[in-house]
Amino acid sequence: MSELIPIHPEVQAFLNREQKLLIGGQWVAAASGATFDTLNPATGQPLTRVAAGDQADIDRAVRAARAAFPAWAAIMPAQRERLLHKFADLMEAHKSELAQLEVLDNGKPWGSAYNVEVNVAIGQMRYYAGWCTKLTGETYPVSSPDFHVYSIRQPLGVCGAITPWNYSLVMATQKIGPALAAGNTLILKPAEQTPLTAIRLGELALEAGIPEGVFNVVTGFGETAGAALTAHPDVDKIAFTGSTEVGRRIIGASAGNLKHVSLELGGKSPLIIFDDADIPAAANAALWAIFANSGQNCVAGSRLYVQDRVYDAVQDALASAAPALKIGQGLDTGTQLGPLISQTQLDRVMHYVDAGVRDGAALITGGAKLDGAGYFMQPTIFGNVADDALIAAEEIFGPVLTVFRFNDESEAVARANSSKFGLAAGVWTRDLSRAHRLARTLNAGVVWVNTYDWFDPSVPFGGVGQSGYGRELGRQVMEMYTELKSVWVKL
Ligand code: NAP
Ligand code: MG
């Protein structure tokens, strides 16, 4: 059934080179000469060395992006569209290579890299390629016949994208696509744990003919490269996806030149199963809502609320399905759960598991890390969790589910909404009115009804509360990468 996918020769060749920064169309070492290892989380072993960019490299990249901006903003939209489609074509042509790099760098299972992540990333690039030719202004019916008043939508200038490691490719294209489509130039600072696909995207962008300096990649650390990008006086916008804590720091650092900031942050998303739902389907959805990507998912359904009458059935289904999930390295096609991203992340998640046990929650299944190499742990489920327990309140970002019992709808909504986060929510019910009522009242940027974890480039995504502000995807993100200018003409 399962087989080990051999490493693609192109991927091996890529790993054999030392990786540099893409600045102004050139691959260059960090000015300081510093490098760092990126590891395979399934083995803990280094994959390759990557340049560690810092302030000096960000300065160079911003100068290159600024220099490239006027020509890129002025290029005919149809030409920009063709270049972005060419970029997507090349991603498609190198699909299995991109998927392998992501599996090796992040640890995720092959199927979710190849069938989900890379496809979604390509779909996003194509969707935004289309937006190049669809950005329009408006005319305004002012209260005087003596004027013609209209608006034009213009790019912001130089943008910075700072991305996390959990869906590195998608997080990158979600920002590259709209930024470039609107006529901005961009500097991408990928997560230190997963820099490889960002670098490969840089190579493909150059090959596609995207002009030098339009798309730059500066790998390195958040505290140096990321902080320098965020504070840079000549950067007009930062699009950030990551933790709430770093999001807060980004707002502070961006204040100097009042740059635009959009923030996609953490979550502690509730999934509510009512007793009239299709219970086997709901339980299966709840299983994947938390364990997909080993729980390292911003929209992970980490708080499961189950109505009294079906509580035992759902808990039993989860308790038998979770330990049966196949844990292993991502290039094994039978693997369902990969490792966590790093030793630090594994320690962090285990710290929460210990806190859960200490706080008196009932460990239903899992709770241990696996012996041997790599950062593996068991899928873990807690019941009998107090609403204010640490594991019920904080984002764990690992394969740890807390299950709660509820009695009626208003109680479920109140408890689901009692979180500082508000990224996503799920509702399972056959009652149509209740579904729509909850869709209105749940505190979240996205509500899934009788399903979970669906995305499409056309559908806006983002959070409320401490899950961030601004929206990515859809038409709405184009507003986040443009300014609207009003023009008054006296007739
Ligand atoms: P993170 O620690 O916040 O890091 C995200 C990015 O910010 C990384 O590239 C990081 O660089 C950089 N960074 C760190 N400190 C910085 C600073 N002072 N200034 C500028 N940049 C800085 O988050 P993570 O651990 O990679 O990812 C997990 C978090 O992301 C979770 O909270 C998850 O919920 C959230 N997330 C949200 C969404 C969403 O769409 N809402 C999607 C995915 C993930 P280094 O890699 O060098 O630290
Ligand atoms: Mg890695």
XYZ file of C-alpha atoms and ligand atoms in Angstrom:
540
model
C 0.000 0.000 0.000
C 2.572 2.523 1.040
C 5.775 3.259 -0.819
C 8.733 5.521 -0.241
C 8.924 8.230 -2.889
C 12.498 8.533 -4.198
C 14.052 11.985 -4.054
C 13.812 13.739 -7.412
C 17.248 14.385 -9.023
C 16.385 18.101 -9.353
C 15.566 18.226 -5.644
C 18.849 16.526 -4.790
C 20.739 18.974 -6.999
C 18.946 21.855 -5.269
C 19.852 20.489 -1.831
C 23.479 20.081 -2.886
C 23.841 23.819 -3.545
C 24.216 26.386 -0.805
C 21.150 28.632 -0.976
C 21.498 32.363 -1.451
C 19.312 35.456 -1.273
C 17.445 36.748 -4.340
C 18.016 40.502 -4.494
C 17.458 42.567 -7.638
C 17.468 39.459 -9.824
C 20.844 38.220 -8.502
C 21.549 35.318 -6.173
C 23.859 36.698 -3.512
C 25.323 35.603 -0.191
C 24.275 37.508 2.922
C 26.431 40.632 3.331
C 27.641 39.206 6.644
C 28.425 35.843 5.027
C 26.240 34.130 7.650
C 24.331 30.944 6.856
C 22.116 28.520 8.750
C 20.991 24.910 8.356
C 17.443 24.009 7.495
C 16.486 20.652 8.977
C 14.313 17.752 7.946
C 11.933 17.442 10.923
C 11.378 13.748 10.215
C 15.055 13.048 10.941
C 16.387 16.140 12.701
C 19.194 16.167 10.110
C 20.264 19.204 8.026
C 18.956 19.352 4.453
C 21.104 22.213 3.206
C 22.591 25.583 4.179
C 20.776 28.823 3.583
C 21.937 32.447 3.663
C 21.049 34.292 6.867
C 20.101 37.751 5.660
C 19.914 40.672 8.061
C 19.506 44.467 8.099
C 22.138 45.062 5.393
C 20.492 42.561 3.036
C 17.034 43.949 3.705
C 18.406 47.422 2.867
C 19.771 46.073 -0.434
C 16.520 44.284 -1.203
C 14.415 47.358 -0.459
C 16.622 49.465 -2.759
C 16.229 46.865 -5.517
C 12.468 46.633 -5.014
C 12.131 50.441 -4.993
C 14.157 50.717 -8.197
C 12.021 48.073 -9.909
C 8.711 49.559 -8.770
C 7.997 52.338 -11.324
C 8.468 50.094 -14.362
C 6.503 47.212 -12.852
C 3.649 49.512 -11.849
C 3.560 50.979 -15.341
C 3.703 47.737 -17.320
C 0.478 46.946 -19.197
C -1.816 44.872 -16.983
C -2.221 42.199 -19.657
C 1.550 41.805 -19.762
C 1.711 41.468 -15.971
C -1.035 38.885 -16.206
C 0.931 36.879 -18.794
C 4.043 36.918 -16.611
C 2.147 35.711 -13.546
C 0.538 32.920 -15.591
C 3.990 31.965 -16.855
C 5.119 31.801 -13.235
C 2.130 29.540 -12.415
C 2.932 27.386 -15.485
C 6.462 26.860 -14.196
C 5.167 25.978 -10.736
C 2.946 23.414 -12.424
C 5.835 22.037 -14.473
C 7.891 21.651 -11.286
C 5.030 20.481 -9.123
C 6.464 17.269 -7.720
C 9.786 18.998 -7.045
C 8.068 21.779 -5.074
C 6.024 19.202 -3.174
C 9.139 17.200 -2.280
C 10.981 20.267 -1.050
C 8.001 21.105 1.150
C 7.765 17.556 2.486
C 11.481 17.470 3.301
C 11.609 20.924 4.870
C 8.295 20.834 6.748
C 7.675 17.109 7.271
C 4.091 17.066 5.997
C 2.657 13.979 4.256
C 3.178 13.696 0.494
C -0.521 13.782 -0.356
C -1.132 17.005 1.487
C 1.922 18.623 -0.103
C 1.352 17.419 -3.669
C -2.442 17.280 -3.921
C -3.290 20.145 -1.618
C -0.546 22.654 -0.949
C 1.104 22.909 -4.359
C -2.238 22.858 -6.182
C -3.638 25.559 -3.957
C -0.510 27.665 -4.466
C -0.763 27.331 -8.270
C -4.489 28.103 -8.153
C -3.796 31.252 -6.178
C -1.177 32.466 -8.661
C -3.614 31.940 -11.536
C -6.456 33.650 -9.707
C -4.306 36.724 -8.988
C -2.873 36.721 -12.502
C -6.474 37.357 -13.560
C -6.804 40.315 -11.200
C -4.109 42.294 -13.058
C -6.653 43.211 -15.703
C -9.641 43.672 -13.417
C -8.650 46.461 -11.045
C -10.928 49.413 -11.655
C -11.906 52.673 -10.024
C -15.349 54.288 -9.906
C -17.071 57.496 -10.944
C -18.934 59.523 -8.324
C -22.256 61.362 -8.672
C -21.187 64.564 -6.849
C -23.832 67.250 -6.258
C -22.655 69.605 -8.956
C -22.738 69.283 -12.743
C -19.435 71.152 -12.966
C -17.243 68.227 -12.042
C -16.224 64.836 -13.287
C -15.015 62.844 -10.282
C -13.508 59.400 -10.428
C -11.087 57.153 -8.604
C -8.105 55.096 -9.643
C -6.617 52.157 -7.808
C -2.825 52.289 -7.543
C -0.178 50.023 -6.052
C 1.298 50.870 -2.652
C 4.949 50.524 -3.664
C 7.371 48.170 -1.912
C 5.715 45.431 0.156
C 7.186 42.959 2.630
C 5.749 39.487 3.212
C 6.631 37.563 6.366
C 5.380 33.982 6.433
C 5.174 31.001 8.818
C 6.385 27.444 8.272
C 3.149 25.458 8.400
C 1.966 26.067 4.796
C 5.018 27.827 3.422
C 4.123 27.719 -0.255
C 0.507 28.779 0.097
C 1.367 31.501 2.597
C 3.899 32.833 0.075
C 1.702 32.749 -3.048
C -1.205 34.223 -1.100
C 0.955 37.343 -0.744
C 3.088 37.252 -3.921
C -0.017 36.923 -6.118
C -1.992 39.993 -5.043
C 1.100 42.126 -4.344
C 2.514 41.644 -7.854
C -0.862 41.674 -9.595
C -1.558 45.131 -8.173
C 1.799 46.408 -9.447
C 3.774 46.369 -6.200
C 7.232 44.945 -5.758
C 7.842 42.490 -2.939
C 10.403 41.157 -0.492
C 9.548 37.756 0.973
C 11.039 36.685 4.319
C 10.032 33.033 4.746
C 10.094 31.214 8.097
C 13.560 30.073 9.119
C 12.346 26.467 9.436
C 11.060 26.234 5.836
C 12.974 28.557 3.505
C 13.408 26.149 0.579
C 10.221 26.496 -1.462
C 10.434 30.301 -1.215
C 13.908 30.123 -2.760
C 12.658 27.776 -5.489
C 9.790 30.200 -6.183
C 12.412 32.924 -6.619
C 14.198 30.823 -9.245
C 10.935 30.124 -11.072
C 9.915 33.802 -10.994
C 13.180 34.771 -12.685
C 12.757 31.990 -15.236
C 9.227 33.239 -15.928
C 10.660 36.626 -16.850
C 9.363 38.587 -13.884
C 11.691 41.599 -13.993
C 14.673 41.856 -11.649
C 13.851 43.380 -8.285
C 10.089 42.810 -8.557
C 10.229 39.685 -6.386
C 13.033 39.339 -3.847
C 13.622 36.603 -1.292
C 15.602 37.287 1.884
C 15.910 34.193 4.051
C 16.971 34.619 7.645
C 15.670 35.040 11.152
C 12.649 36.929 12.376
C 14.503 38.992 14.954
C 17.009 40.239 12.343
C 15.742 40.043 8.743
C 12.057 40.125 9.718
C 12.438 42.977 12.174
C 14.529 45.014 9.693
C 11.889 44.597 6.988
C 9.098 45.576 9.357
C 10.859 48.697 10.608
C 12.258 49.797 7.220
C 11.271 53.398 6.416
C 11.001 52.710 2.671
C 8.652 49.705 2.909
C 5.005 50.622 2.333
C 3.263 47.510 3.602
C 3.872 44.383 5.645
C 1.677 41.351 5.076
C 2.268 39.055 8.009
C 1.058 35.556 8.821
C 2.232 34.077 12.083
C 1.736 34.198 15.808
C -0.279 36.805 17.665
C 2.773 37.662 19.763
C 4.955 38.516 16.752
C 1.982 40.290 15.127
C 1.936 42.669 18.061
C 5.644 43.378 17.619
C 5.106 44.053 13.921
C 2.515 46.713 14.612
C 4.980 48.455 16.926
C 7.873 48.272 14.474
C 5.726 49.526 11.585
C 4.741 52.742 13.348
C 7.799 54.736 12.205
C 6.574 55.339 8.645
C 2.947 54.287 9.282
C 3.222 51.422 6.815
C 0.139 49.377 5.999
C -0.049 46.167 8.019
C -2.259 43.141 7.530
C -2.136 40.376 10.110
C -3.226 36.738 9.880
C -2.572 35.438 13.358
C -3.308 32.520 15.625
C -6.538 30.781 16.492
C -8.307 28.448 18.896
C -11.177 27.559 16.665
C -14.366 25.905 17.933
C -16.171 23.112 16.119
C -19.702 22.464 17.384
C -21.510 19.160 16.784
C -25.271 19.136 17.476
C -27.148 15.914 18.177
C -29.082 16.118 14.892
C -25.884 16.004 12.784
C -24.593 13.166 10.630
C -22.460 11.876 13.498
C -19.949 9.623 11.667
C -19.287 12.401 9.148
C -19.034 15.021 11.891
C -16.639 12.890 13.946
C -14.448 12.292 10.901
C -14.434 16.017 10.138
C -13.495 16.768 13.751
C -10.623 14.272 13.525
C -9.095 16.004 10.485
C -9.994 19.494 11.688
C -7.435 19.013 14.456
C -4.956 16.450 13.123
C -4.420 17.732 9.567
C -0.834 18.991 9.289
C -0.282 17.480 12.765
C -2.383 20.254 14.267
C -0.006 22.938 12.984
C -2.817 24.718 11.273
C -4.015 28.229 12.033
C -7.648 27.118 11.600
C -7.216 23.852 13.531
C -10.532 22.897 15.145
C -8.879 22.595 18.535
C -11.970 23.101 20.720
C -14.641 20.503 19.981
C -18.075 21.092 21.551
C -20.388 18.064 21.397
C -24.040 18.022 22.460
C -24.898 15.754 25.402
C -26.868 13.063 23.606
C -24.131 12.312 21.039
C -21.092 13.113 23.185
C -20.137 9.505 23.883
C -20.574 8.438 20.270
C -18.334 11.250 19.022
C -15.712 10.781 21.714
C -15.603 7.018 21.098
C -15.234 7.518 17.350
C -12.344 9.934 17.879
C -10.720 7.766 20.534
C -10.574 4.821 18.162
C -9.671 6.747 14.985
C -6.856 8.908 16.401
C -4.469 6.138 17.529
C -4.986 4.376 14.193
C -3.553 7.315 12.213
C -0.269 6.349 10.600
C 2.599 8.491 11.829
C 5.760 8.725 9.771
C 7.925 10.623 7.346
C 6.157 12.541 4.608
C 7.740 10.783 1.628
C 6.128 7.510 2.741
C 2.804 7.585 0.876
C 1.077 5.728 3.728
C 1.837 8.478 6.239
C -1.135 10.416 7.601
C 0.595 12.399 10.351
C 4.046 13.878 9.910
C 6.362 15.218 12.608
C 6.086 18.581 14.296
C 8.276 21.232 12.751
C 11.073 21.330 15.350
C 12.319 20.176 18.723
C 11.219 23.543 20.123
C 7.693 23.059 18.831
C 7.557 19.478 20.138
C 8.702 20.671 23.578
C 6.123 23.463 23.498
C 3.293 21.098 22.633
C 4.404 18.549 25.264
C 4.445 21.355 27.803
C 0.737 21.915 27.066
C 0.026 18.182 27.318
C 1.685 18.122 30.755
C -0.310 21.184 31.799
C -3.527 19.454 30.716
C -2.765 16.413 32.838
C -1.712 18.610 35.769
C -4.942 20.621 35.516
C -6.970 17.420 35.873
C -8.199 16.962 32.298
C -8.889 13.355 31.227
C -6.360 12.076 28.701
C -8.519 10.086 26.292
C -5.782 9.032 23.898
C -2.165 9.871 23.019
C -0.122 12.262 25.106
C 3.381 10.953 24.372
C 6.196 11.747 21.995
C 7.664 8.942 19.933
C 11.113 7.539 20.595
C 13.754 7.801 17.907
C 14.780 10.464 15.428
C 12.488 13.275 14.329
C 9.926 15.373 16.177
C 7.001 12.950 16.279
C 4.182 12.740 18.811
C 0.905 10.877 19.203
C -2.387 12.477 18.260
C -3.754 13.528 21.624
C -7.302 14.061 22.900
C -8.395 15.479 26.242
C -11.895 15.311 27.737
C -13.293 16.809 30.909
C -11.417 20.063 30.350
C -12.322 23.179 32.340
C -13.268 26.067 30.028
C -10.557 28.247 31.536
C -7.792 25.607 31.566
C -4.577 26.564 29.776
C -5.090 23.888 27.098
C -8.621 25.183 26.456
C -7.555 28.807 26.057
C -4.133 28.928 24.367
C -3.241 28.045 20.803
C -1.199 24.832 21.071
C -0.356 24.466 17.350
C 0.047 20.723 17.626
C -2.063 17.537 17.486
C -3.953 18.194 20.711
C -7.754 18.300 20.860
C -9.920 19.336 23.802
C -13.482 17.973 23.801
C -16.289 19.665 25.744
C -19.855 18.601 26.454
C -22.734 21.067 26.023
C -26.439 21.092 26.561
C -28.125 23.638 24.304
C -27.438 26.040 21.473
C -27.062 29.250 23.446
C -24.614 27.588 25.818
C -22.583 26.254 22.877
C -22.386 29.682 21.249
C -21.428 31.455 24.467
C -18.648 28.977 25.214
C -17.419 28.873 21.625
C -17.230 32.677 21.624
C -15.379 32.905 24.931
C -11.958 33.145 23.271
C -9.612 36.028 22.557
C -9.150 34.520 19.087
C -11.668 34.510 16.243
C -10.214 32.885 13.151
C -12.548 30.031 12.177
C -15.491 27.995 13.467
C -17.368 24.867 12.411
C -21.000 23.868 12.909
C -22.480 20.420 12.328
C -26.287 20.288 12.295
C -29.137 19.320 9.956
C -31.194 22.271 11.177
C -30.874 24.912 8.465
C -32.100 27.802 10.597
C -29.716 26.949 13.392
C -26.821 26.700 10.952
C -27.441 30.202 9.628
C -28.107 31.581 13.116
C -24.735 30.305 14.286
C -23.000 31.517 11.151
C -24.129 34.995 12.204
C -23.335 34.792 15.889
C -20.038 32.913 16.005
C -17.033 35.190 16.451
C -14.880 34.183 13.516
C -13.629 35.309 10.124
C -14.881 32.090 8.526
C -17.638 29.639 9.494
C -17.859 26.184 7.924
C -21.227 24.401 8.049
C -21.234 20.596 7.805
C -17.667 20.720 6.560
C -14.321 22.118 7.728
C -11.077 23.641 6.466
C -12.104 24.614 2.927
C -10.334 27.406 1.089
C -10.622 28.916 -2.341
C -8.733 31.859 -3.819
C -12.048 33.647 -4.416
C -13.136 33.494 -0.762
C -11.795 36.124 1.666
C -9.966 34.778 4.696
C -8.888 36.420 7.941
C -9.668 36.788 11.600
C -11.387 38.912 14.183
C -10.167 39.751 17.677
C -6.601 38.633 18.352
C -6.602 36.497 15.209
C -5.655 39.627 13.298
C -7.087 42.135 10.853
C -7.289 42.685 7.150
C -8.295 39.944 4.745
C -6.329 37.748 2.404
C -7.681 36.058 -0.727
C -10.691 37.083 -2.765
C -11.272 40.489 -4.282
C -10.838 42.028 -0.836
C -7.107 41.386 -0.679
C -6.601 43.566 -3.755
C -7.793 46.479 -1.630
C -5.098 45.622 0.905
C -2.368 46.056 -1.737
C -3.651 49.253 -3.366
C -4.525 52.859 -2.593
C -7.663 54.499 -3.915
C -7.026 57.951 -5.347
C -9.922 60.359 -6.006
C -9.631 62.755 -8.933
C -11.728 65.947 -9.301
C -11.888 67.487 -12.765
C -13.605 70.867 -13.285
C -15.580 70.715 -16.481
P 5.940 33.210 14.196
O 6.912 32.759 15.183
O 5.097 34.380 14.516
O 6.759 33.488 12.864
C 6.166 33.905 11.671
C 7.174 34.673 10.851
O 7.538 35.876 11.524
C 8.473 33.922 10.619
O 8.938 34.190 9.326
C 9.373 34.526 11.682
O 10.728 34.380 11.426
C 8.933 35.958 11.629
N 9.299 36.750 12.811
C 9.578 36.314 14.066
N 9.871 37.353 14.879
C 9.779 38.466 14.124
C 9.965 39.859 14.383
N 10.298 40.315 15.588
N 9.778 40.730 13.381
C 9.430 40.303 12.154
N 9.245 39.003 11.843
C 9.419 38.101 12.817
O 4.929 32.068 13.806
P 5.279 30.568 13.407
O 5.700 29.857 14.630
O 6.160 30.541 12.215
O 3.861 30.057 12.911
C 2.880 29.643 13.793
C 1.859 30.749 14.025
O 1.340 31.225 12.796
C 0.641 30.246 14.766
O 0.267 31.158 15.762
C -0.441 30.166 13.702
O -1.737 30.252 14.164
C -0.067 31.293 12.833
N -0.631 31.111 11.501
C -1.696 31.875 11.142
C -2.272 31.722 9.903
C -3.419 32.577 9.477
O -3.674 32.651 8.284
N -4.112 33.229 10.365
C -1.759 30.783 9.008
C -0.686 29.999 9.413
C -0.127 30.190 10.668
P 11.496 33.079 12.046
O 11.016 31.941 11.275
O 12.932 33.329 11.865
O 11.115 33.034 13.506
Mg 13.257 22.605 7.648
